[in-house]
PDB file of C-alpha atoms in Angstrom:
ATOM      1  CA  UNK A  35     -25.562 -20.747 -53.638  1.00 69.00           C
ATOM      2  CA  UNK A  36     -23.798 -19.631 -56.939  1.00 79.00           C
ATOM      3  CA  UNK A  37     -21.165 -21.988 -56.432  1.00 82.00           C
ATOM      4  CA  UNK A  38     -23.335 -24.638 -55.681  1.00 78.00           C
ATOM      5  CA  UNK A  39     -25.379 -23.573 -58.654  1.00 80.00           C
ATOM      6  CA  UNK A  40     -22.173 -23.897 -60.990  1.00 86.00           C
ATOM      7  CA  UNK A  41     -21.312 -27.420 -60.286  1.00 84.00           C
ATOM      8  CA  UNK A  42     -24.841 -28.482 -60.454  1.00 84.00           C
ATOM      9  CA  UNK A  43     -25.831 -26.789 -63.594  1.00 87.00           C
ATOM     10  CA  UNK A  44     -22.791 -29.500 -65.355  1.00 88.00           C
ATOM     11  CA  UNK A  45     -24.858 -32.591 -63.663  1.00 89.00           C
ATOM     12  CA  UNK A  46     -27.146 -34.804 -66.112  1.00 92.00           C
ATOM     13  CA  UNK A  47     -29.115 -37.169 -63.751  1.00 95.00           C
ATOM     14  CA  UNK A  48     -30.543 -38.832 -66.639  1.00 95.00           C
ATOM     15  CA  UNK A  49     -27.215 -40.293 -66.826  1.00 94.00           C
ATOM     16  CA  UNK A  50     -27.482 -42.698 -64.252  1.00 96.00           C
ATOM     17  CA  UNK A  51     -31.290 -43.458 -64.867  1.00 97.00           C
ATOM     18  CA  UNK A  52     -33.204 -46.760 -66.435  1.00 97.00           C
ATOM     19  CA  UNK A  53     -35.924 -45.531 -67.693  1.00 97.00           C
ATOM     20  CA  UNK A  54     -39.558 -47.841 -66.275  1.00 97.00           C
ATOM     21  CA  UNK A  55     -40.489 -50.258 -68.484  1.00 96.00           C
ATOM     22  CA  UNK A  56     -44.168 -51.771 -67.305  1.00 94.00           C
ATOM     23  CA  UNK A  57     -43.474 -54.465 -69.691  1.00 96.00           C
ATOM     24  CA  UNK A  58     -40.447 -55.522 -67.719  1.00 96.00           C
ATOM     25  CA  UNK A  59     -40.052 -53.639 -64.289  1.00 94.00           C
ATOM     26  CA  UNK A  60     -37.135 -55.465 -62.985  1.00 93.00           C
ATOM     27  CA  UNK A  61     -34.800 -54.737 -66.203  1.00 94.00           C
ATOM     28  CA  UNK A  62     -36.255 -51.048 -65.959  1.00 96.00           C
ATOM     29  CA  UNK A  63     -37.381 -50.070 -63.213  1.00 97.00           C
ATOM     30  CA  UNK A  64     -37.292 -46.440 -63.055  1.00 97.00           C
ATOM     31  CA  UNK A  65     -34.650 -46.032 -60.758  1.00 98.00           C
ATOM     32  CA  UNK A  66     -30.877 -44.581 -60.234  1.00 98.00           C
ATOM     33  CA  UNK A  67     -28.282 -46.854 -61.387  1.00 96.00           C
ATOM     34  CA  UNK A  68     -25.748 -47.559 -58.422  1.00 95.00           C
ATOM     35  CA  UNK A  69     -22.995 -46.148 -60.888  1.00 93.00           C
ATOM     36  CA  UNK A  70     -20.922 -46.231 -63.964  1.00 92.00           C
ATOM     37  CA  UNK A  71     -17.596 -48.005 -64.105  1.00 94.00           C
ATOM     38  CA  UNK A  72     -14.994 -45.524 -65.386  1.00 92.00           C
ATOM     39  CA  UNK A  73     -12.556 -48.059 -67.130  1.00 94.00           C
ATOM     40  CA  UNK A  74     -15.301 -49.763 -69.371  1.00 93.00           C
ATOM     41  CA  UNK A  75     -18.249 -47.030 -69.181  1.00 91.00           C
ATOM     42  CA  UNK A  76     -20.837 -49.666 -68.550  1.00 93.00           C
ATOM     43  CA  UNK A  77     -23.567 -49.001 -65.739  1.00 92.00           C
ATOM     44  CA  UNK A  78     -23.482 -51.426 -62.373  1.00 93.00           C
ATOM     45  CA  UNK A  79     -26.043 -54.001 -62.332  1.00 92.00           C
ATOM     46  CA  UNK A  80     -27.967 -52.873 -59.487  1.00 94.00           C
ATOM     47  CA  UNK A  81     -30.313 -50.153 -58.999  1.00 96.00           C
ATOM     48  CA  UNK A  82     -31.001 -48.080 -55.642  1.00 96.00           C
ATOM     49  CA  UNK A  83     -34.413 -49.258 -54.782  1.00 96.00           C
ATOM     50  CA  UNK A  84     -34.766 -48.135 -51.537  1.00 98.00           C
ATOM     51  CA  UNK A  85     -36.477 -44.769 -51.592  1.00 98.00           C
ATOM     52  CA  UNK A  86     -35.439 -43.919 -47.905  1.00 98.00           C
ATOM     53  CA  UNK A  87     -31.976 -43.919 -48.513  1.00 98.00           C
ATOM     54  CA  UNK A  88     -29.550 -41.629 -49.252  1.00 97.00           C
ATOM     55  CA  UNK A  89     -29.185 -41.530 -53.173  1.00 96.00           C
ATOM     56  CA  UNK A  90     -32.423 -39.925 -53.305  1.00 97.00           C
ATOM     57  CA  UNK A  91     -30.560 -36.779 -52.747  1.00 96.00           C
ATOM     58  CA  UNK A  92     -29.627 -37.435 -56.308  1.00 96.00           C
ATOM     59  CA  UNK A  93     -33.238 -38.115 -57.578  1.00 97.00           C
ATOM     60  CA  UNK A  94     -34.917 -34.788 -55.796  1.00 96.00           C
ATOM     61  CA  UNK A  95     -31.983 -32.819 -57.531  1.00 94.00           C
ATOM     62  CA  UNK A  96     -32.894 -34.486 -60.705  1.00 96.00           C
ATOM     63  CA  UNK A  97     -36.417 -34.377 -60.629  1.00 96.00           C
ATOM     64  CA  UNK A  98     -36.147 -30.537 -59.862  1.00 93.00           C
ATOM     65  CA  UNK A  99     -33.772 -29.858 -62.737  1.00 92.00           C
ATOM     66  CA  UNK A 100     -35.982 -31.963 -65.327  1.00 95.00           C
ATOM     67  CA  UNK A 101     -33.405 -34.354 -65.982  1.00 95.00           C
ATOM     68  CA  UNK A 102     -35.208 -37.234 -64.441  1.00 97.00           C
ATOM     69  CA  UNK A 103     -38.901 -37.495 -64.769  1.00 97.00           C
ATOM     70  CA  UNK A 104     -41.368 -36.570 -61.645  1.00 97.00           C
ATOM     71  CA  UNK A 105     -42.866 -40.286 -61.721  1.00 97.00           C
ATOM     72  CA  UNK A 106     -39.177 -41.606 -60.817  1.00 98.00           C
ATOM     73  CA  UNK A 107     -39.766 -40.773 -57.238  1.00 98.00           C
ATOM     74  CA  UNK A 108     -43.247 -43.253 -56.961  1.00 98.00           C
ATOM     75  CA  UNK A 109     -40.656 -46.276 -58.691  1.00 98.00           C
ATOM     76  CA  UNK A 110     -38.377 -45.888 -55.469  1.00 98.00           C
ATOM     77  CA  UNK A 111     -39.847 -48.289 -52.962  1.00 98.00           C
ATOM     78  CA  UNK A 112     -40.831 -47.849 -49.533  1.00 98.00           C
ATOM     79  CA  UNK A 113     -40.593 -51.114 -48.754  1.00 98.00           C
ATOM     80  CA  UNK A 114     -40.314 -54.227 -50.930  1.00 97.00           C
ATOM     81  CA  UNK A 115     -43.632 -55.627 -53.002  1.00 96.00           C
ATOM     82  CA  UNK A 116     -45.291 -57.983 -49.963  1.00 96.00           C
ATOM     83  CA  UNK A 117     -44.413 -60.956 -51.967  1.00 96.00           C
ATOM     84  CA  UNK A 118     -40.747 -60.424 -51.804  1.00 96.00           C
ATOM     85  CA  UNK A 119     -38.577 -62.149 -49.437  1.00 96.00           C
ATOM     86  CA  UNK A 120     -37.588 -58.507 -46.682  1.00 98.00           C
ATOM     87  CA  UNK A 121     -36.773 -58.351 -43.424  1.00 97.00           C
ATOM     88  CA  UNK A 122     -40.259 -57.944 -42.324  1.00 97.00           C
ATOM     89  CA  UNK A 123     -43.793 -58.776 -43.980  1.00 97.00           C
ATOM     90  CA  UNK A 124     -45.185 -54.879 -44.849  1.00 98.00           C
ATOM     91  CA  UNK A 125     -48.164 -53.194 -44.094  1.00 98.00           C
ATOM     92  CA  UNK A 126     -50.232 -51.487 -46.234  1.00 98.00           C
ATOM     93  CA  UNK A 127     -51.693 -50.959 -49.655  1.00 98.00           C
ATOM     94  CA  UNK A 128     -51.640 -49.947 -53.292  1.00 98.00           C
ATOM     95  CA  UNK A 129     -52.869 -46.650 -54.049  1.00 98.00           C
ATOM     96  CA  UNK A 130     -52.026 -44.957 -57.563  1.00 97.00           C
ATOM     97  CA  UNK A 131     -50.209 -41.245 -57.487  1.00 96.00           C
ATOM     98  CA  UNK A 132     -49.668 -39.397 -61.081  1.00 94.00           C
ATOM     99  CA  UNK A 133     -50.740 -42.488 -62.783  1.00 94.00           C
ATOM    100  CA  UNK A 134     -48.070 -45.325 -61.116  1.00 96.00           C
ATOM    101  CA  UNK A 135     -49.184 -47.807 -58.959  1.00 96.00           C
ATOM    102  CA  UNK A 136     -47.236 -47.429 -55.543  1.00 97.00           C
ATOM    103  CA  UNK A 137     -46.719 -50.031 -52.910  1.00 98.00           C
ATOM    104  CA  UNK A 138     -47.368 -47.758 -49.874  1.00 98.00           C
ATOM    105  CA  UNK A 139     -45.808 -50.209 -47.549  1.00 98.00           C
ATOM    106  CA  UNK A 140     -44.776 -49.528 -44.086  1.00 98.00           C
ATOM    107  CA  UNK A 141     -42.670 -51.900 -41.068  1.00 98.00           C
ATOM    108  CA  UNK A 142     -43.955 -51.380 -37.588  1.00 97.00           C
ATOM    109  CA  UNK A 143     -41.195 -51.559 -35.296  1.00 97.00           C
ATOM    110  CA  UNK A 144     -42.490 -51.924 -31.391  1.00 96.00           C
ATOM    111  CA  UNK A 145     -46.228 -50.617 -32.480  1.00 96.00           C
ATOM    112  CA  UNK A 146     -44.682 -47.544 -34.333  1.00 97.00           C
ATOM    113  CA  UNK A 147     -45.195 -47.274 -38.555  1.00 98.00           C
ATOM    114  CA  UNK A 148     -41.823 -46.205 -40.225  1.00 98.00           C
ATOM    115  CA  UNK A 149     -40.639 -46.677 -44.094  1.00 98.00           C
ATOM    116  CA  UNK A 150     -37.405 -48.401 -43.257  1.00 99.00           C
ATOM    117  CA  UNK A 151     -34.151 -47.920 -44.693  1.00 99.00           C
ATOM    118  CA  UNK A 152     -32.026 -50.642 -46.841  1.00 98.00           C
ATOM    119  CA  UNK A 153     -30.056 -51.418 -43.682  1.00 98.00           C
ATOM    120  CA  UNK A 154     -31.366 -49.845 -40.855  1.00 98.00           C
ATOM    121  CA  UNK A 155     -28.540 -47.261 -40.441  1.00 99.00           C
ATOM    122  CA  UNK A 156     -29.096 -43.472 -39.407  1.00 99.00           C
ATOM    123  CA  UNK A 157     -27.496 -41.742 -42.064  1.00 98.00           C
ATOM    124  CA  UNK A 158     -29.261 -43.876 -44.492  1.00 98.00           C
ATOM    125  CA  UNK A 159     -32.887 -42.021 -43.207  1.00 98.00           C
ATOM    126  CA  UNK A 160     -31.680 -38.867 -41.863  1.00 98.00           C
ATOM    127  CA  UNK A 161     -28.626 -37.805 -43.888  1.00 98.00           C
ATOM    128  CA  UNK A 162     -31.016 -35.839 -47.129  1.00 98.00           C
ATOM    129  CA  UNK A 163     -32.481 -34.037 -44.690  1.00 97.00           C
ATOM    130  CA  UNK A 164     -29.966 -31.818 -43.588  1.00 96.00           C
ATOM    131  CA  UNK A 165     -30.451 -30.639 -47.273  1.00 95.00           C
ATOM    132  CA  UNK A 166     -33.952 -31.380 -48.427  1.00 96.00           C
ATOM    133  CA  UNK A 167     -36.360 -29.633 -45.659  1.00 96.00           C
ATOM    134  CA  UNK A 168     -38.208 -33.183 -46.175  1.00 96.00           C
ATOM    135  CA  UNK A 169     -40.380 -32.637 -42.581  1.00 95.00           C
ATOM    136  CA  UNK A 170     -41.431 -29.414 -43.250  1.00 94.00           C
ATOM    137  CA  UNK A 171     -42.869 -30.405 -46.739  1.00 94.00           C
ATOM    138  CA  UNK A 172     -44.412 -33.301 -46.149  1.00 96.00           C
ATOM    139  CA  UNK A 173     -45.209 -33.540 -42.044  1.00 96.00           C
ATOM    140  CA  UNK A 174     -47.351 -36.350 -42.193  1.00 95.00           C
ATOM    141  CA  UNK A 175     -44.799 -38.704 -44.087  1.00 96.00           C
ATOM    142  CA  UNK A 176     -41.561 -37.971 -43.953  1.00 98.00           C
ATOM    143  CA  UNK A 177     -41.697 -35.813 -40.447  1.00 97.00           C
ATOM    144  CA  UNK A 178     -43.617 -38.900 -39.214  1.00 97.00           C
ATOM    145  CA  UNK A 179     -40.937 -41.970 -40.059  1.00 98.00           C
ATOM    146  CA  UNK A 180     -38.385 -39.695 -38.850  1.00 98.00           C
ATOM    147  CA  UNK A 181     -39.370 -38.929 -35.590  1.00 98.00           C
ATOM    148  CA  UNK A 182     -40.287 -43.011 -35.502  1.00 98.00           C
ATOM    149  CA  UNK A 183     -36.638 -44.101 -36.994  1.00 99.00           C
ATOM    150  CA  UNK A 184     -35.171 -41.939 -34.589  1.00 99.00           C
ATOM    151  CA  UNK A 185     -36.975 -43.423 -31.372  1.00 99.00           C
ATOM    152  CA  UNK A 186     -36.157 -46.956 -33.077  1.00 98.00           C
ATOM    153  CA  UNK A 187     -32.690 -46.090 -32.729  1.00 99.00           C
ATOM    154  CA  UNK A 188     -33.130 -44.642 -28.922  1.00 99.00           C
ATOM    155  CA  UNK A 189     -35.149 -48.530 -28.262  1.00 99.00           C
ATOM    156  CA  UNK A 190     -32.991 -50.543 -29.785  1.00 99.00           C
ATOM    157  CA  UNK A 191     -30.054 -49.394 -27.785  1.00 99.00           C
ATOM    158  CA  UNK A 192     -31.502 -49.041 -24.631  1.00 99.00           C
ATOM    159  CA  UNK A 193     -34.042 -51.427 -24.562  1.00 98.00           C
ATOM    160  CA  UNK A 194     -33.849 -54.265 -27.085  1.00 98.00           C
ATOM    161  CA  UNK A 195     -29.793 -54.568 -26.447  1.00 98.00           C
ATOM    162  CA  UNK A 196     -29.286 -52.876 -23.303  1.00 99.00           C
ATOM    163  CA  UNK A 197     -26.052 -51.089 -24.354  1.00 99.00           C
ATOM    164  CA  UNK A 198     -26.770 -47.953 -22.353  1.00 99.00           C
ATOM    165  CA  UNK A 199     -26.152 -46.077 -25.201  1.00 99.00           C
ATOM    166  CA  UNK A 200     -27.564 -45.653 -28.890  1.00 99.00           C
ATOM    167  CA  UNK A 201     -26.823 -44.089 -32.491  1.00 99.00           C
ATOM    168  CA  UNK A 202     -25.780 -47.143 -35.011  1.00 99.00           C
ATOM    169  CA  UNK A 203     -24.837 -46.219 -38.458  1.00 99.00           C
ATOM    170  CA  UNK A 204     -21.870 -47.356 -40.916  1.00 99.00           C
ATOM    171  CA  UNK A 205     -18.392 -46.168 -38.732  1.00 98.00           C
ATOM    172  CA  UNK A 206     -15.044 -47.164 -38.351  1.00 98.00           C
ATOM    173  CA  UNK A 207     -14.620 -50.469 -35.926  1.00 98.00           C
ATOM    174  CA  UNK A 208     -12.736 -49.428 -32.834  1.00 98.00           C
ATOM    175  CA  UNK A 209     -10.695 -52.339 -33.016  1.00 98.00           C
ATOM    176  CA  UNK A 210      -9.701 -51.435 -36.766  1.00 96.00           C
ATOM    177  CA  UNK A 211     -11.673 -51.622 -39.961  1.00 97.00           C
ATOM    178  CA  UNK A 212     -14.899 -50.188 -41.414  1.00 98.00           C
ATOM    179  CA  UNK A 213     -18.698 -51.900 -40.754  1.00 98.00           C
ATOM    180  CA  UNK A 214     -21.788 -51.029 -41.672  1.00 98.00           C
ATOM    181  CA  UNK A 215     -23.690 -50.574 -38.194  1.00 99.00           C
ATOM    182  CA  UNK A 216     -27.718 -49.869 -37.851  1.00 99.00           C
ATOM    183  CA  UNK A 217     -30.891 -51.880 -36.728  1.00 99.00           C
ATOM    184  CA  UNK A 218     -31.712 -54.649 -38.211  1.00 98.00           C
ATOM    185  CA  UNK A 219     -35.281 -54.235 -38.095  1.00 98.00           C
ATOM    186  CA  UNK A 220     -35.314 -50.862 -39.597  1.00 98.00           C
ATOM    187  CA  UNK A 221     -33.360 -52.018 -42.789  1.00 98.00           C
ATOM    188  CA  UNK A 222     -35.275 -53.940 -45.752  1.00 98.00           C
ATOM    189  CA  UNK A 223     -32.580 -56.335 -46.335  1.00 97.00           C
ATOM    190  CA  UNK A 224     -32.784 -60.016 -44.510  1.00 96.00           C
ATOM    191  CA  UNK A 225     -30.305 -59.790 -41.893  1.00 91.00           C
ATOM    192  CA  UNK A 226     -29.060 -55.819 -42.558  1.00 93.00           C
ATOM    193  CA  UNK A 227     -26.796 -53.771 -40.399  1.00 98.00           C
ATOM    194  CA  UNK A 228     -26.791 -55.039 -37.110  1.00 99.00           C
ATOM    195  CA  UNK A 229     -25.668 -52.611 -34.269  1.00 99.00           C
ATOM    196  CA  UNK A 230     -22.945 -54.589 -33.322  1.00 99.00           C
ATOM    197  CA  UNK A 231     -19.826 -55.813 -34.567  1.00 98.00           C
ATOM    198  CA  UNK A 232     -20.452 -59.762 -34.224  1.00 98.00           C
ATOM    199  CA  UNK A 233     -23.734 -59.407 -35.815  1.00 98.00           C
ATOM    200  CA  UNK A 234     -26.413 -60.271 -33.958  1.00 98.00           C
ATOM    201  CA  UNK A 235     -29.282 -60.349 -36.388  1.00 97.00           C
ATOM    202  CA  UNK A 236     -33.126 -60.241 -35.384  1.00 95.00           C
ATOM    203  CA  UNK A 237     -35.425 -62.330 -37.220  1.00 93.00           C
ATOM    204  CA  UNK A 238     -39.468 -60.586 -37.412  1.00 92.00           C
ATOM    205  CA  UNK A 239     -42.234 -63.061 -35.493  1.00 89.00           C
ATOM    206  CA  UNK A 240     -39.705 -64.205 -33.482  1.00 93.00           C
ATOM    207  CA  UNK A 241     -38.667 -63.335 -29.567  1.00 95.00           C
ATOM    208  CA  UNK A 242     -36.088 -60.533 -29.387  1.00 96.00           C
ATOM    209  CA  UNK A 243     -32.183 -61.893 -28.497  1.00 97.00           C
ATOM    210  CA  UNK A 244     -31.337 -61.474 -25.165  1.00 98.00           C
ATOM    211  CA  UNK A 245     -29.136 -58.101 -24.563  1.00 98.00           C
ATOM    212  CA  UNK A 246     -26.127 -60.304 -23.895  1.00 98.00           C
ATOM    213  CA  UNK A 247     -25.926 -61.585 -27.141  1.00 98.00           C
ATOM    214  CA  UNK A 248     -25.202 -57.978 -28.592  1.00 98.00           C
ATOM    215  CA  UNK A 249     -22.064 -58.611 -27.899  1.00 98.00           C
ATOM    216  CA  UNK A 250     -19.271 -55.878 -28.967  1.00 98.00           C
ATOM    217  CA  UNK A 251     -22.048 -53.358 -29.375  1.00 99.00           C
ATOM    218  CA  UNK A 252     -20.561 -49.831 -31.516  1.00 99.00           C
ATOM    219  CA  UNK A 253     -22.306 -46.348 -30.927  1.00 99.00           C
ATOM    220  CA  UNK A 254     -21.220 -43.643 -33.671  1.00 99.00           C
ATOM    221  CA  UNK A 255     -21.757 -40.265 -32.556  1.00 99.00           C
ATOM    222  CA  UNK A 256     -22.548 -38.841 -35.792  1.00 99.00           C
ATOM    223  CA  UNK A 257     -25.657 -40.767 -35.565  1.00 99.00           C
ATOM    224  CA  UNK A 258     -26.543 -38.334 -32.548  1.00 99.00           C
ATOM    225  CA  UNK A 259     -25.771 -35.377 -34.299  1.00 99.00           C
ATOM    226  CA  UNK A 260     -28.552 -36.585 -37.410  1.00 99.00           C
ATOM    227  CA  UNK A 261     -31.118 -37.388 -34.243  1.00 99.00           C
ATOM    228  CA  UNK A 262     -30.744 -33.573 -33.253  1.00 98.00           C
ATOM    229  CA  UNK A 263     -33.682 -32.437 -34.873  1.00 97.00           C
ATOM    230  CA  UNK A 264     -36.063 -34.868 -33.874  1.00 98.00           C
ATOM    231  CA  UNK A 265     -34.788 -36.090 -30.500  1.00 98.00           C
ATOM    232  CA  UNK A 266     -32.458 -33.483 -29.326  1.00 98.00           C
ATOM    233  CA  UNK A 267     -32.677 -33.980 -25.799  1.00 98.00           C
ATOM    234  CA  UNK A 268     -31.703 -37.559 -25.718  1.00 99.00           C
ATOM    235  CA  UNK A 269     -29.427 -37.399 -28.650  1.00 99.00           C
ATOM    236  CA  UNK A 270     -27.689 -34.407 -26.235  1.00 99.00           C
ATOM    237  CA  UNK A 271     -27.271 -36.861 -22.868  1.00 99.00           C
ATOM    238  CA  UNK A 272     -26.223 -39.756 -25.468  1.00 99.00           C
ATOM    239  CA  UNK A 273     -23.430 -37.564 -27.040  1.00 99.00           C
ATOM    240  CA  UNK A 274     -22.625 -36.626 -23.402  1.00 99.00           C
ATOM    241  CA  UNK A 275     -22.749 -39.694 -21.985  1.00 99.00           C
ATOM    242  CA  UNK A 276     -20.110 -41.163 -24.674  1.00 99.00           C
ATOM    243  CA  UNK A 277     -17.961 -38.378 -23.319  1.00 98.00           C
ATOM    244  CA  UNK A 278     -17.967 -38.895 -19.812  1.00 98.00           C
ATOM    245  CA  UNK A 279     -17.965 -43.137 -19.659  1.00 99.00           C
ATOM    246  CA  UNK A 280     -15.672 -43.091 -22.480  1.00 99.00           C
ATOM    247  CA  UNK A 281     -13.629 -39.938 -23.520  1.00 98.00           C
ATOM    248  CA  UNK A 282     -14.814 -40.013 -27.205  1.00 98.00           C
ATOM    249  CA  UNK A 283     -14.380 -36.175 -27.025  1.00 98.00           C
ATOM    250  CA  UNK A 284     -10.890 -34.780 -27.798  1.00 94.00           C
ATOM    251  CA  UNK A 285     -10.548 -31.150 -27.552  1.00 93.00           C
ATOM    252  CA  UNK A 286      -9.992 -29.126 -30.585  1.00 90.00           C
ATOM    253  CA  UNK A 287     -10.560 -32.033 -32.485  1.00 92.00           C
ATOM    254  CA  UNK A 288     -14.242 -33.388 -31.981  1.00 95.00           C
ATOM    255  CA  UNK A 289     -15.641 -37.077 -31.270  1.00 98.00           C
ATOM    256  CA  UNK A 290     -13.763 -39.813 -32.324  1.00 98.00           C
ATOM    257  CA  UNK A 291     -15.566 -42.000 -35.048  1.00 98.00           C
ATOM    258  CA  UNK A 292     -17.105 -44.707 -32.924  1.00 99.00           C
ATOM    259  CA  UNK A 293     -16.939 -46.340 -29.458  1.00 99.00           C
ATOM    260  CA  UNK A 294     -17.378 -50.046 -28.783  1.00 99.00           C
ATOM    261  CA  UNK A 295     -19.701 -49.729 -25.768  1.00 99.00           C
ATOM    262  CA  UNK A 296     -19.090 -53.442 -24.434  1.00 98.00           C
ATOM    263  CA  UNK A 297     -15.629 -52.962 -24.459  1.00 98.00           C
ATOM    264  CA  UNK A 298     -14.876 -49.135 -24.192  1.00 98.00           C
ATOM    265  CA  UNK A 299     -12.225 -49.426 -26.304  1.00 99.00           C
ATOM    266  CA  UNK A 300     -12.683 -45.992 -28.827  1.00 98.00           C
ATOM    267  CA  UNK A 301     -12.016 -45.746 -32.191  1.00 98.00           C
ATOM    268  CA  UNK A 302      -8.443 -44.060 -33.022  1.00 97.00           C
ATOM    269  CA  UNK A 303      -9.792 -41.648 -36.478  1.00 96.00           C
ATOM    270  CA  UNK A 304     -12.249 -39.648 -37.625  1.00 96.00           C
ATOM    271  CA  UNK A 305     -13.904 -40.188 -41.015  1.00 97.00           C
ATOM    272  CA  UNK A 306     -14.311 -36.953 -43.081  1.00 96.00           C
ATOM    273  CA  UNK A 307     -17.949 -38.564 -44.247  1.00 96.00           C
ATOM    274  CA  UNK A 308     -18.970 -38.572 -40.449  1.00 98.00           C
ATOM    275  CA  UNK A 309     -17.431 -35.447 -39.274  1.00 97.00           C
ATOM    276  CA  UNK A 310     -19.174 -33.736 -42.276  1.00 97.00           C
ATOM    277  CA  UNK A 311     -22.474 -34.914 -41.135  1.00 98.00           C
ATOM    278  CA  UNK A 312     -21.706 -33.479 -37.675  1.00 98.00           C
ATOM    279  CA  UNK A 313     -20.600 -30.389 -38.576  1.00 97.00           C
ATOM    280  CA  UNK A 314     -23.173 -30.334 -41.353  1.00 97.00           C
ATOM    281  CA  UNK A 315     -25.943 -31.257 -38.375  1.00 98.00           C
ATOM    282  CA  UNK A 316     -24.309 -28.912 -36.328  1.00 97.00           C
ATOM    283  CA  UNK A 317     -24.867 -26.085 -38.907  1.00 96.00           C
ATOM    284  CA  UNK A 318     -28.758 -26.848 -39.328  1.00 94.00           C
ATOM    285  CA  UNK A 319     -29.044 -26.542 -35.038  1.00 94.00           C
ATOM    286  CA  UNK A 320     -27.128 -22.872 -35.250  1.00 95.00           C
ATOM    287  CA  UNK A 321     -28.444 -21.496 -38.361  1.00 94.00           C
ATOM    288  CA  UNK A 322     -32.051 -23.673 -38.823  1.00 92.00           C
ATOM    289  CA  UNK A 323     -32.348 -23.759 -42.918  1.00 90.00           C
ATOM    290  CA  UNK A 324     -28.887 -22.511 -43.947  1.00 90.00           C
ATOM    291  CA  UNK A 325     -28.136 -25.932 -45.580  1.00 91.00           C
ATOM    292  CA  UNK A 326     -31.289 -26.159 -47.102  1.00 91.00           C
ATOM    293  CA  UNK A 327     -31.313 -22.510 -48.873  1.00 85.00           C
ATOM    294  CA  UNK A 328     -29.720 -24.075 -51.811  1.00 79.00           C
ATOM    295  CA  UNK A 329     -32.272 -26.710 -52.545  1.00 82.00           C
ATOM    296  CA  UNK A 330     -35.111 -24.598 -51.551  1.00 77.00           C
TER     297      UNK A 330
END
């Protein structure tokens, strides 16, 4: 914790942070900067919008050191305004929290209310709270979409595309290369992550692809790991199951990155990202809290 303490005690998250402007809410809109370019010092031209995603690491650590003001966290959107174009119309309503107006929008994924994610991936939702004890402080929120995302996940890939299998989240493509993986109708963005590598998108109102046009479908098993808490049962048999159909377990090493569960062919690495969040997930399963000492 003193270590940890250290390097944060040198972090200004004001840097990174447009202050809201009511006057103009798209050229400030209270949110986190995607970053600074190092060369030139000037800030990127997007913000991160998306409140369940994984940058708001960065705004709970600001907002509790008092470098970025509480009333940030009601500018991060749950889901985009209704009128914007999204993947999915919301549900919902306004309500006003410490004096901000908040879109409390929600996506309803086979009759279940979640906040969705920018993409639809599992580290994007479930990554902060290996950290942040997010479900134990607010149950009836974030405990709630969790628990949904995760069973998204679980239907998506065993259901909805049939694979037999399930965990999509940004991995390494078996056959070579880096994707971002997830469900598309847990992400905000019009055609997001799709859980396989060709793509196949799902457009809300309309009938479901078939499962055999998820062709080249990729499972990560890191995306498992993150599911422990909230599914641990089925994200156990899924972890073994990608063993025993597929040998993505090598001994003294851990799971390989990714499997394509069409072909079987399995990825050849392991990204240090992923294997952090497994060891990281691991860690919260053995020692519940440890991670989250810090923070608390």
């Amino acid at each position: 914790r003193t270590r940890i303490g250290r390097i944060l005690a040198t972090a200004d998250w004001s840097y990174f942070y447009t202050p809201y402007d009511p006057a103009d809410p798209v050229a400030g809109p209270g949110q986190l900067r995607g970053g600074v370019w190092t060369d030139t010092e000037e800030p990127t031209p997007h913000h991160y919008g998306a409140l369940n995603t994984e940058p708001r690491m960065a705004s709970y650590l600001g907002i509790a050191d008092g470098s970025l003001p509480r009333d940030h966290y009601w500018h991060l959107l749950r889901t985009m305004l209704p009128e914007h174009e999204q993947e999915q119309k919301p549900g919902g309503g306004y309500v006003t929290v410490d004096g901000v107006r908040v879109w409390n929008g929600h996506y309803t994924h086979r009759g279940r209310k979640v906040v969705p994610t920018w993409g639809g991936s599992m580290f994007e939702a479930l990554m902060v709270p290996l950290f942040v004890p997010e479900p134990e402080w607010s149950p009836r929120a974030w405990g709630l979409t969790h628990h949904r995302y995760v069973r998204a996940q679980i239907d998506h890939g065993l259901r909805e595309a049939e694979y037999g299998y399930w965990g999509f989240s940004p991995s390494n493509v078996p056959e070579g290369g880096y994707q971002e993986y997830g469900v598309d109708a847990l992400g905000m963005a019009v055609d997001g992550y799709a859980s396989n590598t060709d793509r196949t998108h799902t457009t809300d109102g309309e009938p479901l692809p078939a499962p055999s046009a998820f062709t080249n479908g990729v499972v990560t098993p890191h995306a498992s790991f993150l599911a422990l808490p909230y599914a641990g049962r089925e994200a156990v048999a899924n972890l073994r199951a990608l063993e025993r159909d597929f040998g993505a377990y090598e001994d003294g090493l851990g799971f390989r990155d990714s499997v394509n569960v069409s072909t079987g062919r399995v990825s050849d690495f392991m990204l240090a990202l992923d294997q952090g969040m497994v060891i990281a997930a691991l860690a919260q399963q053995l020692r519940p809290g440890l991670l989250q000492r810090p923070f608390r």
